[in-house]
Amino acid sequence: MTKHAQGFEIANHTYDHKPTSDLPDAKVAWEVRRTNAALQKITGQKPTLMRPPYAARTQRTDKVVGTNGLAVVVWNNPPEDWVAGHNTAAVITKLTVQRASRDSILLMHDIHLWTVDAAAPTIDTLQKQGYTLVTVSQLLGSTKPGKLYPAA
């Protein structure tokens, strides 16, 4: 069963995880198209959202992404789980909860064990504080290809 079948939202994040702002238009388009094709093959659905690696994007790259049918999404609540000293579940939970606000888009990397361990207590704490967790598409509603969300 894919994550998509389990209710997770799946979006494009490029094929090679390179900063799109450093790439020529043709390479950005290739990254997006190749990833879209792979995701559609696995899930049966074409993604509508793209999160650029490192949030490295420009208006130019947003336009290229948009011509490939995707809106651009960046986070506004990172616990910075890649930063030295942010390597325990307690720190990640604390930072995520402290930075939470209405319409937060959380960024938590499942490649870090401390972030995975922080997921359940973070969710529990946020729900106890009255937050409802939703997918990015549920939060944003209808999106437009090439547009940046949340607006900078």
Coordinates of C-alpha atoms in Angstrom, one line a residue:
M1 CA 0.0 0.0 0.0
T2 CA 1.4 3.4 -1.0
K3 CA 1.5 6.3 1.4
H4 CA -1.0 7.9 -1.0
A5 CA -3.4 5.1 -0.4
Q6 CA -3.0 5.6 3.3
G7 CA -4.1 9.3 3.0
F8 CA -0.8 11.0 2.8
E9 CA -0.4 13.8 0.2
I10 CA 2.4 13.2 -2.2
A11 CA 4.0 16.1 -4.0
N12 CA 7.0 16.6 -6.4
H13 CA 10.3 17.3 -4.7
T14 CA 12.5 16.9 -7.9
Y15 CA 14.3 13.8 -9.0
D16 CA 17.9 14.6 -8.0
H17 CA 17.2 17.0 -5.0
K18 CA 19.3 19.8 -6.4
P19 CA 18.5 23.5 -5.7
T20 CA 16.2 24.5 -8.6
S21 CA 17.4 28.1 -8.4
D22 CA 20.9 26.9 -9.5
L23 CA 19.6 24.9 -12.5
P24 CA 18.8 26.1 -16.1
D25 CA 15.1 26.0 -17.1
A26 CA 15.5 22.9 -19.2
K27 CA 17.0 21.0 -16.2
V28 CA 14.2 22.2 -13.9
A29 CA 11.6 21.1 -16.4
W30 CA 13.3 17.7 -16.7
E31 CA 13.5 17.3 -12.9
V32 CA 9.8 18.0 -12.6
R33 CA 8.6 15.9 -15.5
R34 CA 10.7 12.9 -14.5
T35 CA 9.4 13.0 -11.0
N36 CA 5.8 13.6 -12.0
A37 CA 6.0 10.5 -14.3
A38 CA 7.5 8.4 -11.5
L39 CA 4.8 9.5 -9.0
Q40 CA 2.0 9.0 -11.5
K41 CA 3.3 5.5 -12.2
I42 CA 3.4 4.6 -8.5
T43 CA 0.2 6.3 -7.3
G44 CA -1.9 6.5 -10.4
Q45 CA -2.2 10.3 -9.9
K46 CA -0.3 13.2 -11.2
P47 CA 0.9 15.6 -8.4
T48 CA -0.3 19.2 -8.3
L49 CA 2.3 20.5 -5.8
M50 CA 6.0 20.8 -5.8
R51 CA 8.3 21.6 -2.9
P52 CA 11.6 22.8 -4.1
P53 CA 14.6 21.3 -2.3
Y54 CA 16.0 23.7 0.3
A55 CA 13.2 26.1 -0.7
A56 CA 15.7 27.2 -3.4
R57 CA 13.5 28.8 -6.0
T58 CA 13.0 31.9 -8.0
Q59 CA 10.2 33.5 -10.0
R60 CA 11.9 32.0 -13.0
T61 CA 11.9 28.5 -11.6
D62 CA 8.3 28.9 -10.3
K63 CA 7.3 29.7 -13.9
V64 CA 9.0 26.5 -15.2
V65 CA 7.3 24.5 -12.5
G66 CA 4.0 26.1 -13.4
T67 CA 4.3 25.3 -17.1
N68 CA 4.4 21.6 -15.9
G69 CA 1.1 22.0 -14.0
L70 CA 2.4 22.4 -10.4
A71 CA 2.0 25.0 -7.7
V72 CA 5.1 25.7 -5.6
V73 CA 4.9 25.2 -1.9
V74 CA 7.4 26.1 0.8
W75 CA 7.1 25.7 4.5
N76 CA 6.7 28.4 7.2
N77 CA 7.4 26.3 10.3
P78 CA 10.7 24.4 10.1
P79 CA 12.1 22.9 13.3
E80 CA 15.4 23.0 11.5
D81 CA 16.1 19.4 12.2
W82 CA 19.2 19.6 10.1
V83 CA 20.8 22.2 12.4
A84 CA 23.4 21.2 15.0
G85 CA 21.8 20.9 18.4
H86 CA 18.4 20.2 16.9
N87 CA 19.0 16.5 17.1
T88 CA 16.6 15.2 19.8
A89 CA 12.9 14.5 19.6
A90 CA 12.4 16.9 22.6
V91 CA 14.0 19.8 20.7
I92 CA 12.1 19.2 17.5
T93 CA 8.8 18.9 19.3
K94 CA 9.5 22.1 21.4
L95 CA 10.5 24.1 18.3
T96 CA 7.6 22.9 16.2
V97 CA 5.0 23.6 18.8
Q98 CA 6.5 27.0 19.7
R99 CA 6.5 28.1 16.1
A100 CA 3.0 26.7 15.3
S101 CA 0.3 29.1 14.2
R102 CA -2.8 29.0 12.2
D103 CA -2.0 27.9 8.6
S104 CA 1.5 26.7 9.5
I105 CA 3.1 24.4 6.9
L106 CA 5.4 22.1 8.9
L107 CA 8.6 20.7 7.5
M108 CA 9.9 17.6 9.3
H109 CA 12.4 15.3 7.6
D110 CA 11.8 11.6 8.0
I111 CA 15.5 10.9 7.3
H112 CA 16.3 12.1 10.8
L113 CA 15.5 9.6 13.6
W114 CA 15.0 12.4 16.1
T115 CA 12.3 14.0 13.8
V116 CA 10.5 10.7 13.3
D117 CA 10.5 10.2 17.1
A118 CA 9.2 13.8 17.5
A119 CA 6.2 13.3 15.2
A120 CA 3.8 11.6 17.7
P121 CA 4.4 13.9 20.6
T122 CA 4.3 17.0 18.3
I123 CA 1.0 15.9 16.9
D124 CA -0.4 15.1 20.3
T125 CA 0.7 18.5 21.7
L126 CA -0.7 20.4 18.7
Q127 CA -4.0 18.6 18.9
K128 CA -4.3 19.3 22.6
Q129 CA -3.7 23.0 21.9
G130 CA -6.7 22.9 19.5
Y131 CA -4.9 22.6 16.1
T132 CA -6.3 20.4 13.4
L133 CA -3.7 18.8 11.1
V134 CA -4.5 18.7 7.4
T135 CA -2.7 18.1 4.2
V136 CA -1.2 21.0 2.3
S137 CA -4.0 20.8 -0.3
Q138 CA -6.7 20.8 2.4
L139 CA -5.0 23.9 3.9
L140 CA -4.6 25.8 0.7
G141 CA -7.6 24.7 -1.2
S142 CA -7.5 25.4 -5.0
T143 CA -4.0 26.3 -6.2
K144 CA -2.6 27.7 -9.4
P145 CA 0.3 26.3 -11.3
G146 CA 3.4 28.4 -10.9
K147 CA 2.1 30.3 -7.9
L148 CA 4.1 30.3 -4.7
Y149 CA 2.3 29.2 -1.5
P150 CA 2.3 30.5 1.1
A151 CA 2.8 33.8 -0.6
A152 CA 6.1 35.3 0.2

